[in-house]
CSV table of C-alpha atoms in Angstrom, one decimal:
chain,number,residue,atom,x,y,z
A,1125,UNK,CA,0.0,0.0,0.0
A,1126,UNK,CA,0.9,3.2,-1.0
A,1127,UNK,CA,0.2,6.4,1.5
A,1128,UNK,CA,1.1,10.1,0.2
A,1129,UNK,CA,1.5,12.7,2.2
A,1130,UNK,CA,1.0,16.8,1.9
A,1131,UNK,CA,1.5,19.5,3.6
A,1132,UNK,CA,-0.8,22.9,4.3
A,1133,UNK,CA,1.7,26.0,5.0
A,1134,UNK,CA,-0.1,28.9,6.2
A,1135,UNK,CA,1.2,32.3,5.8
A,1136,UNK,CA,3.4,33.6,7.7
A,1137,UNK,CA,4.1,30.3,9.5
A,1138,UNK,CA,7.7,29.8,10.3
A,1139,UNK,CA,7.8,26.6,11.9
A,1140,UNK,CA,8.2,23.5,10.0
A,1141,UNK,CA,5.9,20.6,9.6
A,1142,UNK,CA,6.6,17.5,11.8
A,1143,UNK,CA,8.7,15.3,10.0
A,1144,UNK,CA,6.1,12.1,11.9
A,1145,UNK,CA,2.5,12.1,11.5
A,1146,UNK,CA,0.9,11.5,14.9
A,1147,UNK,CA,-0.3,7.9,15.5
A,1148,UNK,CA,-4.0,7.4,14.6
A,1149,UNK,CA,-6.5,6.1,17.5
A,1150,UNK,CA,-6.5,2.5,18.1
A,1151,UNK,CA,-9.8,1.2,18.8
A,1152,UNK,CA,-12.8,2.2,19.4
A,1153,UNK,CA,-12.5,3.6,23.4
A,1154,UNK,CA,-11.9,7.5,22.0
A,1155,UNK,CA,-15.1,7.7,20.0
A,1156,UNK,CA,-16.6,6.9,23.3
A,1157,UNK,CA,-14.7,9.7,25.0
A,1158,UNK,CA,-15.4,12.0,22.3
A,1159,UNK,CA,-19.2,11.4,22.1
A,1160,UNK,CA,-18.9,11.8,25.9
A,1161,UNK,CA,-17.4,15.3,24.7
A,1162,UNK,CA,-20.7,16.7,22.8
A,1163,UNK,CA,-22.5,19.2,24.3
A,1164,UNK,CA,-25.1,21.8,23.6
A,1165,UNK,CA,-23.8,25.5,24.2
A,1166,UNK,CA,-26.3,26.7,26.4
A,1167,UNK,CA,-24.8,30.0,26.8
A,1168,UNK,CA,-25.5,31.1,23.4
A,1169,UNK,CA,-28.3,33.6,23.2
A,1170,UNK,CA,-29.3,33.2,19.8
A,1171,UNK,CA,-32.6,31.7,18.6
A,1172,UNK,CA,-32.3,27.9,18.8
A,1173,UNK,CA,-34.9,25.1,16.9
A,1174,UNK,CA,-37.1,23.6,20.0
A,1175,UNK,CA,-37.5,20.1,18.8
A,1176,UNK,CA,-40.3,18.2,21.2
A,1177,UNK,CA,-41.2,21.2,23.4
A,1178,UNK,CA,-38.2,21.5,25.8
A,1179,UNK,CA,-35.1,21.7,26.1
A,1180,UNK,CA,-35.5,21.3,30.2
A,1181,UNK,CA,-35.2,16.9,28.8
A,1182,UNK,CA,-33.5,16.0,32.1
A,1183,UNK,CA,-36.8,17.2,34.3
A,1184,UNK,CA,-39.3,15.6,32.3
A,1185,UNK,CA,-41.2,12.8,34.2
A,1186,UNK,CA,-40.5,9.3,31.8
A,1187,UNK,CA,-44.0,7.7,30.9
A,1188,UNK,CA,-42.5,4.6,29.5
A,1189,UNK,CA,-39.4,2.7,29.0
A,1190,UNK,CA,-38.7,0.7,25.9
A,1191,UNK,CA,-35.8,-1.2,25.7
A,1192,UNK,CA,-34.4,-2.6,22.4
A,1193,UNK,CA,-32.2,-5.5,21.7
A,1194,UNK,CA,-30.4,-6.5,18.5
A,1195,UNK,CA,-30.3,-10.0,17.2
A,1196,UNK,CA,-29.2,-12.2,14.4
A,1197,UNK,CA,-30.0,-15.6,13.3
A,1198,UNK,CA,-31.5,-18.2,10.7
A,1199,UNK,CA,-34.8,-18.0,10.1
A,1200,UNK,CA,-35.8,-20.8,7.4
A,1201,UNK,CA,-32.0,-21.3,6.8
A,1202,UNK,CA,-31.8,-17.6,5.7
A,1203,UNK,CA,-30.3,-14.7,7.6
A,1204,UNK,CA,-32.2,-12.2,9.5
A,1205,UNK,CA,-31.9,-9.6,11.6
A,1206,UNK,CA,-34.2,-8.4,14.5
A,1207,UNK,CA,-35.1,-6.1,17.1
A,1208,UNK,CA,-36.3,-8.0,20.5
A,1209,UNK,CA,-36.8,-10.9,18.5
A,1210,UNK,CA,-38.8,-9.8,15.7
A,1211,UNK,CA,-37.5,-9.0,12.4
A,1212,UNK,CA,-39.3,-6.7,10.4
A,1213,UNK,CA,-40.8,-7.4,6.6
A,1214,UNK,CA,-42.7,-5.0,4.4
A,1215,UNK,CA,-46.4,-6.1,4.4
A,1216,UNK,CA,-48.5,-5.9,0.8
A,1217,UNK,CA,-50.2,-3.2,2.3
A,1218,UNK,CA,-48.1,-0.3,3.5
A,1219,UNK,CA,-48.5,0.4,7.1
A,1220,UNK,CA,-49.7,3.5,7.5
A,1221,UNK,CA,-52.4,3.4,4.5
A,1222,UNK,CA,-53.7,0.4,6.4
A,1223,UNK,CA,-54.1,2.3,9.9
A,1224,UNK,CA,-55.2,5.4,7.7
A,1225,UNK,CA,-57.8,3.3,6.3
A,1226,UNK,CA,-59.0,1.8,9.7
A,1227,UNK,CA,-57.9,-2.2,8.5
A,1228,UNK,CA,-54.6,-2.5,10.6
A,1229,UNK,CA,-55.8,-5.6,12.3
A,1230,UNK,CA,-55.8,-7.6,8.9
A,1231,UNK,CA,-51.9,-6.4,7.8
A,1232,UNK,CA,-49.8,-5.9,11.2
A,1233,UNK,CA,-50.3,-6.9,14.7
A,1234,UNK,CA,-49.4,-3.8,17.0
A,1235,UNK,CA,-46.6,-4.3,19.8
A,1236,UNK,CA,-45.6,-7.9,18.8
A,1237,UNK,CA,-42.5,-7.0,21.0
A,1238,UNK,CA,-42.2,-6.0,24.5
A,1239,UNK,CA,-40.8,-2.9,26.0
A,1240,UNK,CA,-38.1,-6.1,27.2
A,1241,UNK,CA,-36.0,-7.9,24.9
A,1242,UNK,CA,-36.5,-11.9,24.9
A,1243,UNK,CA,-34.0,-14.3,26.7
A,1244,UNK,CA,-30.8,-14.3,25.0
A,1245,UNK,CA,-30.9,-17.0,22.5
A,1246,UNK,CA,-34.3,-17.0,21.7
A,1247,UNK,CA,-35.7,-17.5,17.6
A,1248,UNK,CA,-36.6,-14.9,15.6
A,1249,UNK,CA,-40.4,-14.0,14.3
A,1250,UNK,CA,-40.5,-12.6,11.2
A,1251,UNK,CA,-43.5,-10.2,10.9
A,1252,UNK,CA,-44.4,-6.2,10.4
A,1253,UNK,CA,-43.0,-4.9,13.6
A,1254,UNK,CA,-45.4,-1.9,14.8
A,1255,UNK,CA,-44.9,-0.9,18.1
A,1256,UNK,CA,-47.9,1.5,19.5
A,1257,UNK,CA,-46.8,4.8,21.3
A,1258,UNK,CA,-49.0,7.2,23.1
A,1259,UNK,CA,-49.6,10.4,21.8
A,1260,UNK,CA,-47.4,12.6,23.5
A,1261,UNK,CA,-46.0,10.5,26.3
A,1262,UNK,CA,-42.2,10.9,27.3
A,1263,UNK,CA,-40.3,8.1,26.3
A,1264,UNK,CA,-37.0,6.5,26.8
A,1265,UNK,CA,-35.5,3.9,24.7
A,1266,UNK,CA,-32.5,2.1,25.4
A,1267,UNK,CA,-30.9,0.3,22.6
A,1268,UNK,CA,-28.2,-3.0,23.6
A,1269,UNK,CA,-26.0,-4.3,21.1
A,1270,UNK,CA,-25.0,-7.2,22.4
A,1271,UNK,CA,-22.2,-7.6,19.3
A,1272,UNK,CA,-19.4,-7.2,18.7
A,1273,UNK,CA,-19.4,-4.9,15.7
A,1274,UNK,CA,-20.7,-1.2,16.2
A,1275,UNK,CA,-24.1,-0.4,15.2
A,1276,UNK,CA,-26.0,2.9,14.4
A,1277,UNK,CA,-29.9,3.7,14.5
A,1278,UNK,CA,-32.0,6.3,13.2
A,1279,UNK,CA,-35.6,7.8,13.7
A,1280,UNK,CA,-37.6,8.7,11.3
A,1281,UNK,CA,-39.9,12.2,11.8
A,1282,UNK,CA,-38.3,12.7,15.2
A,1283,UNK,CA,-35.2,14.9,17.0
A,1284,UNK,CA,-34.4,13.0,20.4
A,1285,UNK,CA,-31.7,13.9,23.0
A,1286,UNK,CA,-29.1,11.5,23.1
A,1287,UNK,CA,-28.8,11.7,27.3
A,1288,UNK,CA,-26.2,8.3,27.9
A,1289,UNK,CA,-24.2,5.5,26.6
A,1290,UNK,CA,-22.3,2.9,28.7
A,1291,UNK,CA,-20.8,-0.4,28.6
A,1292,UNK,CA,-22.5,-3.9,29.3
A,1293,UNK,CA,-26.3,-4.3,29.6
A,1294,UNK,CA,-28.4,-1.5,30.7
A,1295,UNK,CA,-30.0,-1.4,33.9
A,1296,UNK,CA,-31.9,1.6,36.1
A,1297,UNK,CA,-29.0,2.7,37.8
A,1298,UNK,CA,-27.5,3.3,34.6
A,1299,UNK,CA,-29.8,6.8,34.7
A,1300,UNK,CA,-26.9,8.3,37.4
A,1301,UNK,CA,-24.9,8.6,34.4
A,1302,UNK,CA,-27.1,10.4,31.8
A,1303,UNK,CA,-26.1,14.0,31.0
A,1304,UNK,CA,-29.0,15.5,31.8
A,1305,UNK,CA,-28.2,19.2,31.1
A,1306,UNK,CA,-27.0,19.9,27.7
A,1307,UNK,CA,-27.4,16.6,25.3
A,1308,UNK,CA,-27.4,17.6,21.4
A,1309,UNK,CA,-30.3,16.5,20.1
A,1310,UNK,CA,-30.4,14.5,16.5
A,1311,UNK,CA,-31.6,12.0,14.8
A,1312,UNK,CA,-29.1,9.2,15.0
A,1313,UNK,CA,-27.2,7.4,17.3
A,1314,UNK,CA,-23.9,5.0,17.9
A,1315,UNK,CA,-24.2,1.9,20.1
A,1316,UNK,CA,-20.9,0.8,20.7
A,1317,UNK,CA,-19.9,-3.1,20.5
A,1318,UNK,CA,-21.5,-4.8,23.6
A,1319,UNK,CA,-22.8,-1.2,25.0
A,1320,UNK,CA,-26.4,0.5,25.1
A,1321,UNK,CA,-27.2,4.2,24.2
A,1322,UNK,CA,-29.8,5.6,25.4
A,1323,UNK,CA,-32.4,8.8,24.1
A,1324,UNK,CA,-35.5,10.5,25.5
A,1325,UNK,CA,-38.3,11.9,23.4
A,1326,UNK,CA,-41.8,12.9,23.3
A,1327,UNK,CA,-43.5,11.3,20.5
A,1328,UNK,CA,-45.6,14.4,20.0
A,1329,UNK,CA,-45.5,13.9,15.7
A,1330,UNK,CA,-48.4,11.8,15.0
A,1331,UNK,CA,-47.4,9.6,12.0
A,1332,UNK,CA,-45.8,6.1,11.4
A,1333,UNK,CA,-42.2,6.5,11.8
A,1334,UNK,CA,-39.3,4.2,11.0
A,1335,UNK,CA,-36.7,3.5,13.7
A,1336,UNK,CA,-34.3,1.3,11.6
A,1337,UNK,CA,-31.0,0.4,11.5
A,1338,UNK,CA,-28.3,2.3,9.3
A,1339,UNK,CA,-26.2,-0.3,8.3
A,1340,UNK,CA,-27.7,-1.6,4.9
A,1341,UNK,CA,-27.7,-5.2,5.5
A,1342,UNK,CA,-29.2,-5.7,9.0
A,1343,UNK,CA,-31.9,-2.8,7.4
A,1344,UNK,CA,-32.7,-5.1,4.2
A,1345,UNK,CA,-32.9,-8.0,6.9
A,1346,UNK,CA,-35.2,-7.1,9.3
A,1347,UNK,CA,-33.4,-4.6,11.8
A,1348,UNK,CA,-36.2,-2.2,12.1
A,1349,UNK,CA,-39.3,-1.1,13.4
A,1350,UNK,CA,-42.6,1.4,13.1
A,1351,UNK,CA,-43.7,4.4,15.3
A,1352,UNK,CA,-47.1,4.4,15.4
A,1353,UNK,CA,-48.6,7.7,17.0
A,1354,UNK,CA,-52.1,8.3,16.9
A,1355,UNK,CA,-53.7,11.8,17.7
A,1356,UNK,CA,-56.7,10.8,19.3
A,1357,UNK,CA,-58.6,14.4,18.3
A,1358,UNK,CA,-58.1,13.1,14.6
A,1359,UNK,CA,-57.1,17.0,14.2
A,1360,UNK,CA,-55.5,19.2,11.6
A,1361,UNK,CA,-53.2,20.9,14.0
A,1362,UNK,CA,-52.0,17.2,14.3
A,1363,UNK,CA,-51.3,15.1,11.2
A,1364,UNK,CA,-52.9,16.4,7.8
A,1365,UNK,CA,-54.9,14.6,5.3
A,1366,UNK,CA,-53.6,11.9,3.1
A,1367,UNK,CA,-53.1,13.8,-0.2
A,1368,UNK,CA,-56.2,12.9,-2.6
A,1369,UNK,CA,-53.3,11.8,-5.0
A,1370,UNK,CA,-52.0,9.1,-3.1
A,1371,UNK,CA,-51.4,5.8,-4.6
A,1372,UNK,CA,-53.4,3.3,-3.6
A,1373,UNK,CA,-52.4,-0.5,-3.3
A,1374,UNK,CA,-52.7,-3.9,-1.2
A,1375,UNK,CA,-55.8,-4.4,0.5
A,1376,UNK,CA,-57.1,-0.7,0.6
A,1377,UNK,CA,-58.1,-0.6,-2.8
A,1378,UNK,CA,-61.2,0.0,-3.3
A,1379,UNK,CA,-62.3,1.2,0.3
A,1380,UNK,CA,-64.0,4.4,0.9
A,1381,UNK,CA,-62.0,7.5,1.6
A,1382,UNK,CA,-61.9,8.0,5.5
A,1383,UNK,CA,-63.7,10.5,6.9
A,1384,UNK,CA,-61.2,14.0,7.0
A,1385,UNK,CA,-59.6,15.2,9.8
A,1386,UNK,CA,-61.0,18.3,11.5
């Protein structure tokens, strides 16, 4: 292997470059530290984005804890990939036409996962994996990678605050170490080889939303899941119309438009 190597000379630098390029990191243990590092500048007055109604995350009362395993295994001598258990396959009928249309009971089973993960070891369902969130509760989701390999996750329709991340299995004293204060909130997040990460959010964005791995294969294989978040006031100032436009297919075809939301 060849390497090349160049050299950036501002002006009116004197000093000469190093004639030895520092050592790259080894491992994975800095990324931790560095993560650990991230934090919101709270002193800045500007105008910042408010995603989920507060920035005060740490003082929110959690309504529900969901905690998410990976897994990998054979499943009719093929590979797939799961989340507590279940991994995901597209259904005929796309989710959220079929909830929109009021027939969710004949594509998808809601919450065919707990908030738990399965004993370790245990075989994998493959099935639409929907999990059922209440309309604006607080929620905190831990996600275990019990691999060895890193992994990465991202939400669909959401910002969530990225509060901890630790070694080992997660467990409630695990909260002491949460930054509580000034996470950066985003949209994806790291869980390091046999770690757990952990965000908080208030599912306040009535929709179905992907939660999904970002690493292509275990996504093709199953590693995902669905949001669902219902507005009970079936309200405007919640979730909009489905456009009159929309394509149609699977078993909604044919149905009658459902009423409009007010």
């Amino acid at each position: 292997m060849r390497t090349a190597t160049g050299v950036a000379r501002y002006a009116g630098s004197k000093v000469p470059p190093s004639p030895e390029l520092p050592a790259g990191p080894v491992g994975w243990a800095w990324s931790f530290n560095q993560w650990r590092s991230f934090r919101w500048n709270l002193t800045a007055s500007a105008a910042r984005p408010n995603p989920q109604g507060s920035y005060h995350y740490g003082s929110i009362n959690i309504t529900r804890t969901i905690k998410l395993a990976s897994s990998v295994g054979l499943v009719n001598g093929k590979r797939r990939f799961g989340l507590n258990g279940v991994s995901h396959v597209d259904s005929p009928t796309p989710l959220k036409l079929a909830e929109y249309y009021g027939i969710s009971g004949k594509v998808f089973k809601y919450d065919s996962i707990g908030d738990e993960p399965p004993a370790s070891g245990a075989s994998i369902t493959v099935a639409p994996n929907v999990l059922n969130a209440t309309y604006r509760d607080y929620i905190e989701i831990i996600l275990e990678n019990p691999e060895r390999s890193i992994q990465c996750y991202h939400l669909d329709g959401y910002s969530f605050f990225a509060a901890g991340m630790g070694h080992g299995k997660w467990t409630p004293a695990s909260r002491r170490t949460y930054n509580l204060l000034d996470a950066v909130s985003r949209h994806t997040i790291q869980v390091y080889p046999r770690s757990w990460s952990a965000i908080m959010l208030t599912f306040d964005n009535a929709g179905m939303w992907s939660l999904r791995s970002e690493l292509w294969e275990r996504h093709y294989l199953g590693q995902q899941l669905y949001v669902s978040v219902v507005s009970p006031a079936r309200s405007l100032r919640d979730e909009y119309n489905m456009p009159d436009n929309t394509l149609l297919c699977g078993d909604v075809v044919g149905l009658p438009k459902p009423p409009s939301y007010v």
